[in-house]
Amino acid sequence: MGIIIKNAFRNIASKKGRTFILVFCVFVTSVVAMLALDMTSSIKSAFSAYMTESLGDVDLMIESVNPDVMDGVEGYKGVKLGFAGQFEYRRDNELYMYSFREPVSVFCFDDYEMAYELGQLNTLVSMSDDEVYVSTAYAEKYDVKVGDKITLGCVDESSIEVTVKEIIAINPFSLLHGNSIIATPETCRRVSCTLEIPYLTTMVKLDKETDKAAFKETVMKNDPTAAITDFQDEMDEADIEQIYSMFYLVFLFVFLLVIFVTVSFSEKIVNERMSTIGTLRSIGVTQKMTSMILLLENVLYGFIGSLLGCALYAAVRVPFLSNVIKLEASTGDSLDVASVIGTTPFYTYILVVVGAIIVETLAPMLALSKSVKMSIRDIIFAN
């Protein structure tokens, strides 16, 4: 067996140009195959992580002006988000006699413990009506510290003075990013100057046994004008399939090229090995065993090329996908794609290597089968 393997390596080394072409074709095909097999799952993982970063552990976002939109709806955990995008009075430090109105976003939740559980807040908050939490972005922009007094402007041109209880970090991908203030529902109501707390959005986490379609139908019956955002549907399957199809077509083209090149070289390789075939047949080696010995050379082409291709893909996968998959928040912050795409399953590499070996083994089979079936006399006179 050792002699056979040495002979195969010697044959490969003797034709460097041909070896390079065959190995390079298998190498390129293996890289493209890895992309086609790995790209779809990587994009889905990155997008899922982006949605989680942006919206927490929720499945649906329901926007409605109807306060009874969730009446009679069961099978979920949810939190109502109130918003009063108003302004804050700020005194000019140099021209103290003047004051300016700076836009801020005032948010509130009906249940802060649930908001924390569903990932809407990174910190569990608790405050009175004259206290607020401010984002780090707000604190840095306006040089605000814990204990400072700030004045919030209301819709009716009145104002509310509140105390900064704490400065909290808010995910830049979150709906609450930027110059955000977290207040009590009553403070939010006073800023917006409404009789009811301005809850316009409900973030929903469905129970495992809840039928999503039936849940949506019940909500729409309560308010036909409600807007329901399904974050799984937001992952545009059509776009993902389009990317996958592009890599699949490239893979198909390169795959056909490999078969064409391998078959083209097969007859030449077999003709060069006729003396070996005649020797093996003359000492009683069966046709099947003779074919297996000669196919070892092609097995090595497939194994070496695919191994190099898989090694290159493993080395460049993370930086390549990080450049291909770009997910950014409105603040300009980018999602760390490398931390969310995970690793390529080991069986994918095995599949590509085994597939390359099988293709390289089957491609020359027709030319080889004709040669090994020749009689020893014909082989001798043919050479």
Coordinates of N, CA and C in Angstrom, one line a residue, residues 178-351:
G178 N -30.3 57.7 22.0 CA -30.1 59.1 21.7 C -30.4 59.9 23.0
N179 N -30.9 61.1 22.8 CA -31.2 62.0 24.0 C -32.5 61.6 24.7
S180 N -32.4 60.5 25.4 CA -33.6 59.9 26.0 C -33.7 60.2 27.5
I181 N -34.9 60.3 27.9 CA -35.2 60.5 29.3 C -36.3 59.4 29.7
I182 N -36.1 58.7 30.7 CA -37.0 57.7 31.2 C -37.7 58.3 32.4
A183 N -39.1 58.4 32.3 CA -39.8 59.1 33.3 C -41.0 58.1 33.8
T184 N -41.7 58.6 34.8 CA -42.9 57.8 35.2 C -44.0 58.1 34.2
P185 N -45.0 57.2 34.1 CA -46.2 57.4 33.2 C -46.9 58.7 33.5
E186 N -47.0 59.2 34.7 CA -47.6 60.4 35.0 C -46.8 61.6 34.5
T187 N -45.5 61.6 34.6 CA -44.7 62.6 34.1 C -44.8 62.7 32.5
C188 N -44.8 61.5 31.9 CA -45.0 61.4 30.5 C -46.4 62.0 30.1
R189 N -47.4 61.7 30.8 CA -48.7 62.3 30.6 C -48.7 63.8 30.7
R190 N -48.1 64.3 31.7 CA -48.0 65.8 31.9 C -47.3 66.5 30.8
V191 N -46.2 65.9 30.4 CA -45.4 66.5 29.3 C -46.2 66.5 28.0
S192 N -47.0 65.5 27.7 CA -47.8 65.4 26.5 C -49.1 66.2 26.6
C193 N -49.4 66.5 27.9 CA -50.7 67.3 28.1 C -51.9 66.5 27.6
T194 N -52.0 65.3 28.0 CA -53.1 64.4 27.6 C -53.8 63.9 28.9
L195 N -55.1 63.6 28.7 CA -55.8 63.1 29.9 C -55.4 61.6 30.2
E196 N -55.0 60.9 29.2 CA -54.6 59.5 29.4 C -53.1 59.4 29.1
I197 N -52.4 58.4 29.7 CA -51.0 58.2 29.5 C -50.8 57.8 28.0
P198 N -49.9 58.5 27.3 CA -49.8 58.3 25.9 C -49.1 57.0 25.5
Y199 N -49.7 55.8 25.8 CA -49.2 54.5 25.4 C -49.7 54.3 24.0
L200 N -48.7 54.3 23.1 CA -49.1 54.0 21.7 C -48.5 52.7 21.1
T201 N -47.6 52.1 21.9 CA -46.8 50.9 21.5 C -46.9 49.9 22.5
T202 N -47.1 48.6 22.1 CA -47.0 47.5 23.0 C -46.0 46.5 22.5
M203 N -45.0 46.2 23.3 CA -44.0 45.2 22.9 C -44.4 43.9 23.5
V204 N -44.5 42.8 22.6 CA -45.1 41.6 22.9 C -44.1 40.4 22.8
K205 N -44.1 39.5 23.8 CA -43.4 38.3 23.8 C -44.4 37.2 23.8
L206 N -44.6 36.4 22.8 CA -45.6 35.4 22.7 C -45.2 34.1 23.5
D207 N -46.2 33.5 24.2 CA -45.9 32.2 24.8 C -45.7 31.2 23.8
K208 N -44.9 30.1 24.1 CA -44.6 29.1 23.2 C -45.8 28.4 22.5
E209 N -46.8 28.3 23.3 CA -48.0 27.6 22.7 C -49.0 28.5 22.0
T210 N -48.7 29.8 21.9 CA -49.6 30.8 21.3 C -49.5 30.7 19.8
D211 N -50.6 30.7 19.1 CA -50.7 30.7 17.7 C -50.5 32.2 17.2
K212 N -49.5 32.5 16.5 CA -49.2 33.9 16.2 C -50.3 34.4 15.3
A213 N -50.7 33.7 14.3 CA -51.7 34.1 13.3 C -53.0 34.5 14.1
A214 N -53.5 33.6 15.0 CA -54.7 33.8 15.7 C -54.5 35.0 16.7
F215 N -53.3 35.2 17.2 CA -53.0 36.3 18.1 C -53.2 37.7 17.3
K216 N -52.6 37.7 16.1 CA -52.7 38.9 15.3 C -54.1 39.2 14.9
E217 N -54.9 38.1 14.6 CA -56.3 38.3 14.2 C -57.1 38.9 15.3
T218 N -56.9 38.5 16.5 CA -57.6 39.0 17.7 C -57.3 40.5 17.9
V219 N -56.0 40.8 17.7 CA -55.6 42.2 17.9 C -56.2 43.1 16.8
M220 N -56.3 42.6 15.6 CA -56.8 43.4 14.5 C -58.3 43.6 14.6
K221 N -59.0 42.6 15.3 CA -60.4 42.7 15.5 C -60.7 43.9 16.5
N222 N -59.8 44.0 17.5 CA -59.9 45.0 18.5 C -59.7 46.4 17.9
D223 N -58.7 46.5 16.9 CA -58.4 47.7 16.3 C -57.9 47.5 14.9
P224 N -58.8 47.6 13.9 CA -58.4 47.3 12.5 C -57.3 48.3 12.0
T225 N -57.1 49.4 12.7 CA -56.1 50.3 12.2 C -54.8 50.1 12.9
A226 N -54.7 49.1 13.7 CA -53.4 48.8 14.4 C -52.3 48.4 13.5
A227 N -51.1 48.8 13.8 CA -50.0 48.3 12.9 C -49.2 47.3 13.7
I228 N -49.0 46.1 13.2 CA -48.3 45.0 13.9 C -47.0 44.7 13.1
T229 N -45.9 44.8 13.8 CA -44.6 44.5 13.2 C -44.2 43.2 13.7
D230 N -44.0 42.2 12.8 CA -43.6 40.9 13.2 C -42.1 40.9 12.9
F231 N -41.2 40.8 13.9 CA -39.8 40.9 13.7 C -39.2 39.7 13.0
Q232 N -39.9 38.6 13.0 CA -39.4 37.4 12.2 C -39.7 37.7 10.7
D233 N -40.8 38.4 10.4 CA -41.1 38.7 9.0 C -40.2 39.8 8.5
E234 N -39.7 40.6 9.5 CA -38.8 41.7 9.1 C -37.5 41.2 8.4
M235 N -37.1 39.9 8.8 CA -36.0 39.3 8.2 C -36.4 38.9 6.7
D236 N -36.0 39.7 5.8 CA -36.5 39.6 4.4 C -35.9 38.3 3.8
E237 N -36.7 37.3 3.8 CA -36.3 36.0 3.2 C -35.9 36.1 1.8
A238 N -36.7 37.0 1.1 CA -36.4 37.1 -0.4 C -35.0 37.6 -0.6
D239 N -34.6 38.6 0.2 CA -33.2 39.1 0.0 C -32.2 38.1 0.3
I240 N -32.4 37.3 1.4 CA -31.5 36.3 1.8 C -31.4 35.2 0.7
E241 N -32.5 34.8 0.2 CA -32.5 33.8 -0.9 C -31.8 34.3 -2.1
Q242 N -31.9 35.6 -2.4 CA -31.3 36.2 -3.5 C -29.8 36.1 -3.4
I243 N -29.3 36.4 -2.2 CA -27.8 36.3 -1.9 C -27.4 34.9 -2.0
Y244 N -28.2 34.0 -1.4 CA -27.9 32.6 -1.5 C -27.8 32.1 -3.0
S245 N -28.8 32.5 -3.7 CA -28.9 32.1 -5.1 C -27.7 32.6 -5.9
M246 N -27.2 33.8 -5.6 CA -26.0 34.3 -6.3 C -24.8 33.4 -6.1
F247 N -24.6 33.0 -4.8 CA -23.5 32.2 -4.5 C -23.7 30.8 -5.0
Y248 N -24.9 30.3 -5.1 CA -25.2 29.0 -5.6 C -24.9 28.9 -7.1
L249 N -25.2 30.0 -7.8 CA -25.0 30.1 -9.3 C -23.5 30.1 -9.5
V250 N -22.7 30.9 -8.7 CA -21.3 30.9 -8.8 C -20.7 29.5 -8.6
F251 N -21.2 28.9 -7.5 CA -20.8 27.5 -7.2 C -21.1 26.5 -8.3
L252 N -22.2 26.6 -8.9 CA -22.6 25.7 -10.0 C -21.7 25.9 -11.2
F253 N -21.4 27.2 -11.5 CA -20.5 27.5 -12.6 C -19.1 26.9 -12.4
V254 N -18.6 27.1 -11.2 CA -17.2 26.6 -10.8 C -17.2 25.1 -10.8
F255 N -18.3 24.5 -10.3 CA -18.4 23.0 -10.2 C -18.4 22.4 -11.6
L256 N -19.1 23.0 -12.5 CA -19.1 22.5 -13.9 C -17.7 22.6 -14.5
L257 N -17.1 23.7 -14.1 CA -15.7 23.9 -14.7 C -14.8 22.9 -14.2
V258 N -14.9 22.5 -12.9 CA -14.1 21.4 -12.3 C -14.3 20.1 -13.0
I259 N -15.6 19.8 -13.2 CA -15.9 18.5 -13.9 C -15.3 18.5 -15.3
F260 N -15.4 19.7 -16.0 CA -14.9 19.8 -17.4 C -13.4 19.6 -17.4
V261 N -12.7 20.3 -16.5 CA -11.2 20.2 -16.5 C -10.8 18.8 -16.1
T262 N -11.5 18.2 -15.1 CA -11.1 16.9 -14.7 C -11.3 15.8 -15.7
V263 N -12.5 15.9 -16.4 CA -12.7 14.9 -17.5 C -11.8 15.1 -18.6
S264 N -11.4 16.4 -18.9 CA -10.5 16.7 -20.0 C -9.1 16.1 -19.8
F265 N -8.7 16.1 -18.5 CA -7.4 15.6 -18.2 C -7.4 14.1 -18.0
S266 N -8.6 13.5 -17.8 CA -8.7 12.1 -17.4 C -8.2 11.2 -18.4
E267 N -8.6 11.4 -19.7 CA -8.1 10.5 -20.8 C -6.6 10.6 -20.9
K268 N -6.0 11.8 -20.8 CA -4.6 11.9 -20.9 C -3.9 11.1 -19.7
I269 N -4.5 11.3 -18.5 CA -3.9 10.6 -17.4 C -4.0 9.1 -17.5
V270 N -5.1 8.6 -18.0 CA -5.3 7.2 -18.2 C -4.4 6.6 -19.2
N271 N -4.2 7.4 -20.3 CA -3.3 6.9 -21.4 C -1.8 6.8 -20.8
E272 N -1.5 7.8 -20.0 CA -0.1 7.8 -19.4 C 0.0 6.6 -18.4
R273 N -1.1 6.1 -17.9 CA -1.0 5.0 -16.9 C -1.3 3.6 -17.5
M274 N -1.4 3.5 -18.8 CA -1.7 2.2 -19.5 C -0.6 1.2 -19.1
S275 N 0.6 1.6 -19.1 CA 1.7 0.6 -18.7 C 1.4 0.1 -17.3
T276 N 1.0 1.0 -16.4 CA 0.7 0.5 -15.0 C -0.5 -0.4 -15.0
I277 N -1.5 -0.1 -15.8 CA -2.7 -0.9 -15.9 C -2.3 -2.3 -16.4
G278 N -1.5 -2.3 -17.4 CA -1.0 -3.6 -18.0 C -0.3 -4.4 -17.0
T279 N 0.6 -3.8 -16.2 CA 1.4 -4.5 -15.2 C 0.5 -5.1 -14.1
L280 N -0.4 -4.3 -13.6 CA -1.3 -4.7 -12.6 C -2.2 -5.9 -13.0
R281 N -2.7 -5.8 -14.2 CA -3.5 -6.8 -14.8 C -2.7 -8.1 -15.0
S282 N -1.5 -8.0 -15.4 CA -0.7 -9.2 -15.7 C -0.3 -10.0 -14.5
I283 N -0.3 -9.3 -13.4 CA 0.1 -10.0 -12.1 C -1.2 -10.5 -11.4
G284 N -2.3 -10.3 -12.0 CA -3.6 -10.9 -11.4 C -4.4 -9.9 -10.6
V285 N -4.1 -8.6 -10.7 CA -4.9 -7.7 -10.0 C -6.3 -7.5 -10.7
T286 N -7.4 -7.5 -10.0 CA -8.7 -7.4 -10.6 C -8.9 -6.0 -11.2
Q287 N -9.9 -5.9 -12.1 CA -10.2 -4.7 -12.7 C -10.7 -3.6 -11.6
K288 N -11.4 -4.1 -10.7 CA -11.9 -3.2 -9.6 C -10.8 -2.6 -8.8
M289 N -9.8 -3.5 -8.4 CA -8.7 -3.1 -7.6 C -7.8 -2.2 -8.4
T290 N -7.6 -2.5 -9.7 CA -6.8 -1.6 -10.6 C -7.4 -0.2 -10.7
S291 N -8.7 -0.1 -10.8 CA -9.4 1.2 -10.9 C -9.2 1.9 -9.6
M292 N -9.3 1.3 -8.4 CA -9.1 1.9 -7.2 C -7.7 2.5 -7.0
I293 N -6.7 1.7 -7.4 CA -5.3 2.2 -7.3 C -5.1 3.4 -8.2
L294 N -5.6 3.4 -9.4 CA -5.4 4.5 -10.3 C -6.2 5.8 -9.8
L295 N -7.4 5.5 -9.2 CA -8.2 6.6 -8.7 C -7.6 7.3 -7.5
L296 N -6.7 6.7 -6.9 CA -6.0 7.3 -5.7 C -5.4 8.7 -6.0
E297 N -4.9 8.8 -7.2 CA -4.3 10.1 -7.7 C -5.4 11.2 -7.7
N298 N -6.6 10.9 -8.2 CA -7.7 11.8 -8.2 C -8.2 12.1 -6.8
V299 N -8.2 11.1 -6.0 CA -8.6 11.3 -4.6 C -7.7 12.3 -3.9
L300 N -6.4 12.3 -4.2 CA -5.5 13.2 -3.6 C -5.7 14.6 -4.2
Y301 N -6.1 14.7 -5.5 CA -6.4 16.1 -6.0 C -7.6 16.7 -5.2
G302 N -8.6 15.9 -5.1 CA -9.8 16.4 -4.4 C -9.5 16.7 -2.9
F303 N -8.8 15.8 -2.3 CA -8.5 16.0 -0.8 C -7.6 17.3 -0.6
I304 N -6.6 17.4 -1.3 CA -5.7 18.5 -1.1 C -6.3 19.8 -1.5
G305 N -7.0 19.9 -2.6 CA -7.7 21.1 -3.0 C -8.8 21.6 -2.1
S306 N -9.6 20.6 -1.6 CA -10.7 21.0 -0.7 C -10.2 21.3 0.7
L307 N -9.2 20.6 1.1 CA -8.6 20.9 2.4 C -8.0 22.4 2.4
L308 N -7.3 22.7 1.3 CA -6.8 24.1 1.3 C -8.0 25.1 1.2
G309 N -9.0 24.8 0.4 CA -10.2 25.7 0.3 C -10.9 25.9 1.7
C310 N -11.1 24.8 2.4 CA -11.7 24.9 3.7 C -10.9 25.7 4.7
A311 N -9.5 25.5 4.6 CA -8.6 26.2 5.5 C -8.7 27.7 5.3
L312 N -8.7 28.1 4.0 CA -8.7 29.5 3.7 C -10.0 30.1 4.1
Y313 N -11.1 29.4 3.9 CA -12.5 29.9 4.3 C -12.5 30.1 5.8
A314 N -12.0 29.1 6.5 CA -12.0 29.2 8.0 C -11.2 30.4 8.5
A315 N -10.1 30.7 7.7 CA -9.2 31.9 8.1 C -9.9 33.2 7.8
V316 N -10.6 33.3 6.7 CA -11.1 34.6 6.3 C -12.6 34.8 6.5
R317 N -13.2 33.8 7.1 CA -14.7 33.8 7.2 C -15.2 35.0 8.0
V318 N -14.6 35.2 9.2 CA -15.1 36.3 10.1 C -14.9 37.7 9.5
P319 N -13.7 38.0 9.0 CA -13.5 39.4 8.4 C -14.3 39.5 7.1
F320 N -14.5 38.5 6.3 CA -15.2 38.6 5.1 C -16.7 38.8 5.4
L321 N -17.3 38.0 6.3 CA -18.7 38.2 6.6 C -19.0 39.5 7.3
S322 N -18.0 40.0 8.1 CA -18.2 41.3 8.8 C -18.2 42.4 7.8
N323 N -17.5 42.3 6.7 CA -17.6 43.3 5.6 C -18.8 43.2 4.8
V324 N -19.3 41.9 4.6 CA -20.5 41.7 3.7 C -21.8 42.1 4.5
I325 N -21.8 41.7 5.8 CA -23.0 41.9 6.6 C -22.8 43.2 7.4
K326 N -23.5 44.3 7.0 CA -23.4 45.6 7.7 C -24.7 45.9 8.3
L327 N -24.8 46.0 9.6 CA -26.0 46.4 10.3 C -25.7 47.5 11.3
E328 N -26.3 48.6 11.0 CA -26.0 49.8 11.8 C -27.2 50.4 12.5
A329 N -27.0 51.1 13.6 CA -28.0 51.8 14.3 C -28.1 53.2 13.7
S330 N -29.2 54.0 13.9 CA -29.3 55.3 13.4 C -28.2 56.2 14.0
T331 N -27.6 55.8 15.1 CA -26.5 56.6 15.8 C -25.2 56.4 15.1
G332 N -25.1 55.4 14.1 CA -23.9 55.2 13.5 C -23.1 54.0 14.1
D333 N -23.6 53.5 15.2 CA -22.9 52.3 15.8 C -23.2 51.1 15.0
S334 N -22.2 50.2 14.8 CA -22.3 49.0 14.0 C -22.4 47.8 14.9
L335 N -23.2 46.8 14.5 CA -23.3 45.6 15.2 C -22.0 44.8 15.0
D336 N -21.5 44.2 16.1 CA -20.3 43.4 16.1 C -20.7 42.0 15.5
V337 N -20.7 41.9 14.1 CA -21.1 40.7 13.4 C -20.3 39.5 13.9
A338 N -19.0 39.7 14.1 CA -18.1 38.6 14.4 C -18.6 37.9 15.7
S339 N -19.3 38.6 16.6 CA -19.7 38.0 17.9 C -21.0 37.3 17.8
V340 N -21.7 37.4 16.7 CA -23.1 36.8 16.6 C -23.2 35.8 15.5
I341 N -22.3 35.7 14.6 CA -22.5 34.7 13.5 C -22.2 33.3 13.9
G342 N -21.5 33.1 15.1 CA -21.2 31.8 15.5 C -20.1 31.2 14.7
T343 N -20.0 29.9 14.8 CA -18.9 29.1 14.0 C -19.6 28.2 13.0
T344 N -18.9 27.9 11.9 CA -19.4 27.0 10.9 C -19.4 25.6 11.5
P345 N -20.5 24.9 11.4 CA -20.5 23.5 11.9 C -19.4 22.6 11.2
F346 N -18.8 21.8 12.0 CA -17.7 21.0 11.5 C -18.1 20.1 10.4
Y347 N -19.4 19.6 10.5 CA -19.8 18.7 9.4 C -19.9 19.4 8.0
T348 N -20.0 20.7 8.0 CA -20.0 21.4 6.7 C -18.6 21.2 6.0
Y349 N -17.6 21.4 6.8 CA -16.2 21.2 6.2 C -16.1 19.7 5.7
I350 N -16.5 18.8 6.5 CA -16.5 17.4 6.2 C -17.2 17.1 4.9
L351 N -18.4 17.7 4.8 CA -19.3 17.6 3.6 C -18.6 18.1 2.3

